[in-house]
mmCIF file of C-alpha atoms in Angstrom:
data_model
loop_
_atom_site.group_PDB
_atom_site.id
_atom_site.type_symbol
_atom_site.label_atom_id
_atom_site.label_comp_id
_atom_site.label_asym_id
_atom_site.label_seq_id
_atom_site.Cartn_x
_atom_site.Cartn_y
_atom_site.Cartn_z
ATOM 1 C CA MET A 483 -23.724 -6.267 15.004
ATOM 2 C CA THR A 484 -21.398 -5.824 12.074
ATOM 3 C CA GLY A 485 -19.241 -2.915 11.021
ATOM 4 C CA LYS A 486 -17.206 -0.613 13.221
ATOM 5 C CA ARG A 487 -17.235 -0.846 17.005
ATOM 6 C CA TYR A 488 -16.004 1.479 19.700
ATOM 7 C CA ASP A 489 -13.449 0.250 22.185
ATOM 8 C CA PRO A 490 -15.241 0.537 25.564
ATOM 9 C CA ARG A 491 -11.827 1.106 27.201
ATOM 10 C CA ASP A 492 -11.291 4.323 25.202
ATOM 11 C CA THR A 493 -11.385 7.046 27.861
ATOM 12 C CA THR A 494 -11.250 9.848 25.273
ATOM 13 C CA LEU A 495 -14.854 9.182 24.193
ATOM 14 C CA LYS A 496 -18.045 9.882 26.121
ATOM 15 C CA PHE A 497 -20.119 6.714 25.901
ATOM 16 C CA VAL A 498 -23.900 6.815 26.306
ATOM 17 C CA ARG A 499 -26.771 4.331 26.189
ATOM 18 C CA ARG A 500 -29.259 6.424 24.233
ATOM 19 C CA LYS A 501 -30.992 6.040 20.889
ATOM 20 C CA ASP A 502 -29.082 6.933 17.746
ATOM 21 C CA GLY A 503 -29.818 10.533 16.751
ATOM 22 C CA ILE A 504 -29.300 9.717 13.067
ATOM 23 C CA THR A 505 -31.137 6.433 12.575
ATOM 24 C CA GLY A 506 -33.416 6.448 15.637
ATOM 25 C CA ASP A 507 -32.209 2.955 16.593
ATOM 26 C CA ASP A 508 -32.696 2.416 20.336
ATOM 27 C CA ASP A 509 -30.972 -0.952 20.814
ATOM 28 C CA GLU A 510 -29.456 -0.652 24.299
ATOM 29 C CA ASP A 511 -26.776 -3.202 23.463
ATOM 30 C CA VAL A 512 -25.199 -0.802 20.961
ATOM 31 C CA LEU A 513 -22.463 1.387 22.410
ATOM 32 C CA ARG A 514 -22.769 4.979 21.226
ATOM 33 C CA VAL A 515 -20.887 8.222 21.825
ATOM 34 C CA GLU A 516 -22.195 11.693 22.535
ATOM 35 C CA MET A 517 -21.443 14.334 19.908
ATOM 36 C CA SER A 518 -20.746 17.973 20.763
ATOM 37 C CA CYS A 519 -24.417 18.780 20.140
ATOM 38 C CA GLY A 520 -25.512 16.257 22.778
ATOM 39 C CA HIS A 521 -26.984 13.645 20.440
ATOM 40 C CA ALA A 522 -25.768 10.048 20.329
ATOM 41 C CA VAL A 523 -24.311 8.226 17.319
ATOM 42 C CA ASP A 524 -22.447 5.041 16.526
ATOM 43 C CA PRO A 525 -19.509 4.972 14.092
ATOM 44 C CA ASN A 526 -21.512 3.304 11.324
ATOM 45 C CA SER A 527 -24.471 5.700 11.341
ATOM 46 C CA LEU A 528 -22.144 8.701 11.589
ATOM 47 C CA THR A 529 -19.994 7.534 8.673
ATOM 48 C CA GLY A 530 -23.029 6.818 6.518
ATOM 49 C CA TRP A 531 -24.715 10.151 7.254
ATOM 50 C CA CYS A 532 -21.611 12.267 6.637
ATOM 51 C CA ARG A 533 -20.772 10.359 3.466
ATOM 52 C CA SER A 534 -24.291 10.999 2.175
ATOM 53 C CA LEU A 535 -23.818 14.729 2.811
ATOM 54 C CA ILE A 536 -20.591 14.715 0.798
ATOM 55 C CA ASP A 537 -22.246 12.772 -2.033
ATOM 56 C CA GLN A 538 -24.974 15.454 -2.133
ATOM 57 C CA GLY A 539 -22.344 18.162 -2.568
ATOM 58 C CA HIS A 540 -22.010 19.395 1.019
ATOM 59 C CA PHE A 541 -18.600 19.889 2.609
ATOM 60 C CA THR A 542 -19.757 20.684 6.150
ATOM 61 C CA PHE A 543 -21.376 18.226 8.527
ATOM 62 C CA HIS A 544 -24.417 18.829 10.708
ATOM 63 C CA CYS A 545 -26.603 16.841 13.071
ATOM 64 C CA PRO A 546 -29.892 15.581 11.554
ATOM 65 C CA ALA A 547 -31.413 14.537 14.901
ATOM 66 C CA GLU A 548 -34.693 16.019 16.083
ATOM 67 C CA LYS A 549 -34.626 18.160 19.194
ATOM 68 C CA GLU A 550 -36.339 16.600 22.175
ATOM 69 C CA ASP A 551 -40.158 16.800 22.090
ATOM 70 C CA THR A 552 -40.142 18.718 18.791
ATOM 71 C CA VAL A 553 -39.906 18.050 15.074
ATOM 72 C CA GLU A 554 -37.248 20.729 14.703
ATOM 73 C CA LYS A 555 -33.850 19.489 13.530
ATOM 74 C CA CYS A 556 -30.729 20.031 15.630
ATOM 75 C CA ASN A 557 -28.573 21.118 12.642
ATOM 76 C CA LYS A 558 -25.588 21.902 14.885
ATOM 77 C CA GLN A 559 -22.419 21.758 12.831
ATOM 78 C CA TRP A 560 -19.745 19.172 13.626
ATOM 79 C CA SER A 561 -16.101 19.762 12.836
ATOM 80 C CA TYR A 562 -14.326 17.327 10.540
ATOM 81 C CA VAL A 563 -11.953 16.455 13.384
ATOM 82 C CA GLU A 564 -14.921 15.410 15.527
ATOM 83 C CA VAL A 565 -16.475 13.408 12.699
ATOM 84 C CA ARG A 566 -13.188 11.684 11.895
ATOM 85 C CA ARG A 567 -12.689 10.698 15.524
ATOM 86 C CA HIS A 568 -16.226 9.579 16.350
ATOM 87 C CA ALA A 569 -16.851 7.861 13.015
ATOM 88 C CA LEU A 570 -13.622 5.844 13.383
ATOM 89 C CA LEU A 571 -12.780 6.679 9.771
ATOM 90 C CA THR A 572 -10.382 4.255 8.132
ATOM 91 C CA ASP A 573 -7.357 5.540 6.198
ATOM 92 C CA GLU A 574 -9.255 5.016 2.931
ATOM 93 C CA GLU A 575 -12.321 6.840 4.270
ATOM 94 C CA GLN A 576 -10.199 9.729 5.530
ATOM 95 C CA GLN A 577 -8.596 10.120 2.113
ATOM 96 C CA TYR A 578 -12.012 10.075 0.401
ATOM 97 C CA PHE A 579 -13.562 12.558 2.854
ATOM 98 C CA GLU A 580 -10.642 14.983 2.748
ATOM 99 C CA GLU A 581 -10.274 14.967 -1.034
ATOM 100 C CA LYS A 582 -14.013 15.459 -1.576
ATOM 101 C CA VAL A 583 -14.314 18.165 1.081
ATOM 102 C CA ALA A 584 -11.344 20.060 -0.363
ATOM 103 C CA THR A 585 -12.773 19.878 -3.897
ATOM 104 C CA LEU A 586 -16.275 20.933 -2.819
ATOM 105 C CA ALA A 587 -14.959 23.812 -0.727
ATOM 106 C CA ALA A 588 -12.800 25.029 -3.591
ATOM 107 C CA ALA A 589 -15.785 24.902 -5.932
ATOM 108 C CA LYS A 590 -17.758 27.097 -3.555
ATOM 109 C CA TYR A 591 -15.163 29.707 -2.760
ATOM 110 C CA CYS A 592 -13.346 30.035 -6.076
ATOM 111 C CA GLU A 593 -13.614 29.243 -9.772
ATOM 112 C CA PHE A 594 -11.082 26.535 -10.582
ATOM 113 C CA LYS A 595 -10.215 23.925 -13.185
ATOM 114 C CA TRP A 596 -7.481 21.405 -13.757
ATOM 115 C CA CYS A 597 -4.725 22.572 -16.079
ATOM 116 C CA PRO A 598 -4.977 20.455 -19.276
ATOM 117 C CA GLU A 599 -1.174 20.133 -19.376
ATOM 118 C CA CYS A 600 0.031 19.418 -15.806
ATOM 119 C CA LYS A 601 -3.377 18.637 -14.197
ATOM 120 C CA SER A 602 -2.739 21.043 -11.303
ATOM 121 C CA CYS A 603 -5.591 23.109 -9.867
ATOM 122 C CA VAL A 604 -5.757 26.623 -11.340
ATOM 123 C CA GLU A 605 -7.996 29.426 -10.090
ATOM 124 C CA TRP A 606 -9.817 31.742 -12.486
ATOM 125 C CA ARG A 607 -9.420 35.237 -11.039
ATOM 126 C CA ASP A 608 -10.366 37.532 -13.934
ATOM 127 C CA LEU A 609 -13.857 36.420 -14.939
ATOM 128 C CA THR A 610 -13.775 38.691 -18.002
ATOM 129 C CA ASN A 611 -10.750 36.945 -19.540
ATOM 130 C CA LEU A 612 -10.937 33.339 -20.725
ATOM 131 C CA SER A 613 -7.140 33.124 -21.078
ATOM 132 C CA VAL A 614 -5.790 31.616 -17.846
ATOM 133 C CA ARG A 615 -2.109 31.169 -17.008
ATOM 134 C CA CYS A 616 -0.800 28.067 -15.273
ATOM 135 C CA SER A 617 2.114 29.114 -13.080
ATOM 136 C CA ILE A 618 3.466 25.559 -12.777
ATOM 137 C CA CYS A 619 3.601 24.946 -16.540
ATOM 138 C CA THR A 620 5.034 28.423 -17.079
ATOM 139 C CA ALA A 621 7.862 27.685 -14.619
ATOM 140 C CA GLU A 622 8.568 24.220 -16.010
ATOM 141 C CA LYS A 623 8.496 25.250 -19.675
ATOM 142 C CA GLY A 624 10.388 28.497 -19.160
ATOM 143 C CA LYS A 625 7.730 30.386 -21.107
ATOM 144 C CA CYS A 626 4.158 31.507 -20.525
ATOM 145 C CA TYR A 627 1.598 28.717 -20.730
ATOM 146 C CA ASP A 628 -2.017 29.866 -21.034
ATOM 147 C CA PHE A 629 -5.090 27.726 -21.609
ATOM 148 C CA CYS A 630 -8.694 28.531 -22.446
ATOM 149 C CA TRP A 631 -11.112 28.347 -19.542
ATOM 150 C CA GLN A 632 -13.937 27.579 -21.917
ATOM 151 C CA CYS A 633 -12.572 24.722 -24.053
ATOM 152 C CA SER A 634 -9.667 23.628 -21.783
ATOM 153 C CA LYS A 635 -7.137 23.694 -24.626
ATOM 154 C CA GLU A 636 -3.882 25.610 -24.898
ATOM 155 C CA TRP A 637 -4.765 29.196 -25.701
ATOM 156 C CA LYS A 638 -4.712 30.272 -29.339
ATOM 157 C CA GLY A 639 -5.145 33.796 -30.638
ATOM 158 C CA ARG A 640 -5.037 37.207 -29.048
ATOM 159 C CA ALA A 641 -5.730 37.795 -25.384
ATOM 160 C CA PRO A 642 -7.435 38.916 -23.270
ATOM 161 C CA ARG A 643 -10.797 37.860 -24.688
ATOM 162 C CA SER A 644 -14.123 37.177 -23.020
ATOM 163 C CA ASP A 645 -15.951 35.338 -25.823
ATOM 164 C CA ARG A 646 -13.703 32.490 -27.027
ATOM 165 C CA CYS A 647 -10.188 31.538 -28.110
ATOM 166 C CA ASP A 648 -9.179 30.622 -31.678
ATOM 167 C CA ASN A 649 -9.351 26.872 -31.103
ATOM 168 C CA GLU A 650 -11.888 25.185 -33.365
ATOM 169 C CA GLY A 651 -15.142 24.412 -31.580
ATOM 170 C CA CYS A 652 -14.509 26.710 -28.600
ATOM 171 C CA THR A 653 -18.033 27.304 -27.312
ATOM 172 C CA ASN A 654 -19.676 27.620 -23.912
ATOM 173 C CA ILE A 655 -21.172 24.172 -23.411
ATOM 174 C CA GLN A 656 -23.272 25.292 -20.450
ATOM 175 C CA LEU A 657 -24.963 28.023 -22.463
ATOM 176 C CA GLU A 658 -25.596 25.613 -25.326
ATOM 177 C CA THR A 659 -27.177 23.221 -22.810
ATOM 178 C CA LEU A 660 -29.502 25.951 -21.552
ATOM 179 C CA LYS A 661 -30.363 27.010 -25.088
ATOM 180 C CA ASN A 662 -31.164 23.504 -26.354
ATOM 181 C CA CYS A 663 -32.796 21.869 -23.323
ATOM 182 C CA GLY A 664 -36.391 20.675 -23.581
ATOM 183 C CA THR A 665 -39.388 21.719 -21.505
ATOM 184 C CA LYS A 666 -41.549 19.881 -18.990
ATOM 185 C CA VAL A 667 -44.551 20.171 -16.707
ATOM 186 C CA LEU A 668 -43.759 20.778 -13.042
ATOM 187 C CA PRO A 669 -46.318 18.228 -11.806
ATOM 188 C CA TYR A 670 -47.025 19.352 -8.244
ATOM 189 C CA SER A 671 -47.741 22.939 -9.297
ATOM 190 C CA ASN A 672 -49.055 21.986 -12.768
ATOM 191 C CA ILE A 673 -46.746 24.531 -14.403
ATOM 192 C CA GLU A 674 -46.339 23.890 -18.122
ATOM 193 C CA ASN A 675 -43.533 24.602 -20.606
ATOM 194 C CA CYS A 676 -40.848 25.032 -17.962
ATOM 195 C CA PRO A 677 -37.250 24.481 -19.164
ATOM 196 C CA LYS A 678 -35.841 21.224 -17.809
ATOM 197 C CA ILE A 679 -32.464 22.766 -16.997
ATOM 198 C CA ARG A 680 -31.744 26.057 -15.245
ATOM 199 C CA ALA A 681 -28.667 27.961 -14.197
ATOM 200 C CA CYS A 682 -28.959 28.759 -10.501
ATOM 201 C CA PRO A 683 -29.870 32.475 -10.337
ATOM 202 C CA THR A 684 -27.358 32.983 -7.534
ATOM 203 C CA CYS A 685 -24.232 31.017 -8.479
ATOM 204 C CA GLY A 686 -24.811 29.885 -12.078
ATOM 205 C CA MET A 687 -24.580 26.135 -11.432
ATOM 206 C CA LEU A 688 -26.618 24.118 -13.962
ATOM 207 C CA ILE A 689 -29.439 22.114 -12.357
ATOM 208 C CA GLU A 690 -31.838 19.656 -13.979
ATOM 209 C CA HIS A 691 -35.330 19.490 -12.478
ATOM 210 C CA LYS A 692 -36.040 15.964 -11.242
ATOM 211 C CA ASP A 693 -38.394 16.453 -8.297
ATOM 212 C CA MET A 694 -42.107 17.183 -7.963
ATOM 213 C CA CYS A 695 -41.855 20.581 -6.284
ATOM 214 C CA LYS A 696 -41.108 23.788 -8.185
ATOM 215 C CA TYR A 697 -38.653 24.867 -5.474
ATOM 216 C CA VAL A 698 -35.103 23.551 -5.856
ATOM 217 C CA MET A 699 -32.133 23.816 -3.488
ATOM 218 C CA CYS A 700 -28.806 24.528 -5.201
ATOM 219 C CA THR A 701 -26.142 22.161 -3.858
ATOM 220 C CA ARG A 702 -23.365 24.710 -4.399
ATOM 221 C CA CYS A 703 -24.661 27.982 -2.920
ATOM 222 C CA HIS A 704 -27.553 26.390 -0.933
ATOM 223 C CA VAL A 705 -30.031 29.023 -2.111
ATOM 224 C CA GLU A 706 -33.550 27.696 -2.726
ATOM 225 C CA PHE A 707 -35.269 29.122 -5.807
ATOM 226 C CA CYS A 708 -38.329 28.594 -7.976
ATOM 227 C CA PHE A 709 -37.572 26.617 -11.138
ATOM 228 C CA ALA A 710 -40.416 28.376 -12.970
ATOM 229 C CA CYS A 711 -40.043 32.094 -12.273
ATOM 230 C CA LEU A 712 -36.381 31.951 -11.066
ATOM 231 C CA GLU A 713 -37.121 34.027 -7.969
ATOM 232 C CA THR A 714 -35.811 32.856 -4.607
ATOM 233 C CA LYS A 715 -38.296 30.785 -2.622
ATOM 234 C CA GLU A 716 -38.521 33.587 -0.089
ATOM 235 C CA ILE A 717 -39.708 36.045 -2.736
ATOM 236 C CA CYS A 718 -41.821 33.644 -4.821
ATOM 237 C CA SER A 719 -43.702 32.221 -1.833
ATOM 238 C CA LYS A 720 -44.909 35.678 -0.793
ATOM 239 C CA THR A 721 -47.284 35.776 -3.765
ATOM 240 C CA SER A 722 -47.604 32.090 -4.639
ATOM 241 C CA GLN A 723 -49.176 29.460 -2.425
ATOM 242 C CA TYR A 724 -47.335 26.178 -1.910
ATOM 243 C CA GLY A 725 -48.141 23.754 -4.719
ATOM 244 C CA ARG A 726 -49.606 26.463 -6.952
ATOM 245 C CA ALA A 727 -48.370 28.183 -10.093
ATOM 246 C CA CYS A 728 -46.405 31.413 -9.689
ATOM 247 C CA THR A 729 -48.066 34.782 -10.093
ATOM 248 C CA LYS A 730 -45.283 35.624 -12.540
ATOM 249 C CA PRO A 731 -45.045 33.841 -15.916
ATOM 250 C CA VAL A 732 -42.544 31.045 -16.486
ATOM 251 C CA ALA A 733 -39.144 32.588 -17.145
ATOM 252 C CA PRO A 734 -37.868 31.778 -20.658
ATOM 253 C CA LYS A 735 -34.761 29.732 -21.351
ATOM 254 C CA GLN A 736 -31.762 31.538 -19.944
ATOM 255 C CA THR A 737 -29.321 33.114 -22.383
ATOM 256 C CA SER A 738 -26.703 34.026 -19.786
ATOM 257 C CA ILE A 739 -25.192 32.510 -16.676
ATOM 258 C CA PRO A 740 -25.022 34.477 -13.419
ATOM 259 C CA VAL A 741 -21.524 34.945 -12.007
ATOM 260 C CA TRP A 742 -21.376 34.298 -8.288
ATOM 261 C CA ASN A 743 -19.764 37.009 -6.198
ATOM 262 C CA ARG A 744 -18.835 34.821 -3.246
ATOM 263 C CA SER A 745 -17.356 37.610 -1.140
ATOM 264 C CA SER A 746 -20.702 39.366 -0.883
ATOM 265 C CA ASN A 747 -22.836 36.231 -1.410
ATOM 266 C CA SER A 748 -24.594 37.917 -4.282
ATOM 267 C CA ASN A 749 -24.655 37.521 -8.037
ATOM 268 C CA ILE A 750 -23.928 39.801 -10.934
ATOM 269 C CA PRO A 751 -27.251 40.561 -12.678
ATOM 270 C CA TYR A 752 -27.776 38.958 -16.081
ATOM 271 C CA SER A 753 -27.441 42.277 -17.872
ATOM 272 C CA ASN A 754 -24.019 42.843 -16.288
ATOM 273 C CA ALA A 755 -22.627 39.372 -16.933
ATOM 274 C CA PRO A 756 -19.399 39.087 -18.957
ATOM 275 C CA SER A 757 -19.944 39.051 -22.726
ATOM 276 C CA TRP A 758 -18.966 35.365 -23.004
ATOM 277 C CA CYS A 759 -22.125 34.527 -21.033
ATOM 278 C CA THR A 760 -24.457 35.603 -23.829
ATOM 279 C CA ILE A 761 -25.613 33.559 -26.789
ATOM 280 C CA SER A 762 -26.481 35.700 -29.794
#
């Protein structure tokens, strides 16, 4: 066996001789440890699984093993401390995991960008004002430093504004993408003329349809919705059988981007979105 190995003398780990809950491997010569959920893993399978979750945009870790005598998944959440310990993460792996988890968590719980001047992380608090102040640059320069959230250039013109700054070419690229994207057939449901790219109806993240099914899971807010009618799967599936077209017509190309209200896990309706979200 290659890769990482547990030290059998390590008394801080609970060693077991059971099949791997992630890969299903049942080689009895492989030393595995028991996770808090009760399923067994080895450091290589655990590292690979958790890294794949991060690469898919998840910042929490859960057990993918099937419960005994069922096809139901365990899904019990593991803490990062447990994963780090049982996966025997190297220094390089720890740095990668922690940087990615921090970035993904920040993207979920706040709107942030990197300041174009000092490259520090800046949160966007007033979603109706595109002029954002960097406190670090302001302190270092001894004067207010504001940049445009939309074009990421130093702010020009009057403020506050919700549509654009006075920099040449300041446009909302995401809205232009939605406006100019092509259409496709959703093959499994045989739905025609569906836009290829959608803004998630809950959080506004842009998603390109690449699968067969009309239902898509957003990697940021984890809400599953129908790519055709833009209803949540829970609502759409009440009137539409699996693999069939929706009872509602295909929603047209979006002309606004929902703003995610994370505190209440809801979104601001399209009609109430800030004015910068609308293409005339």
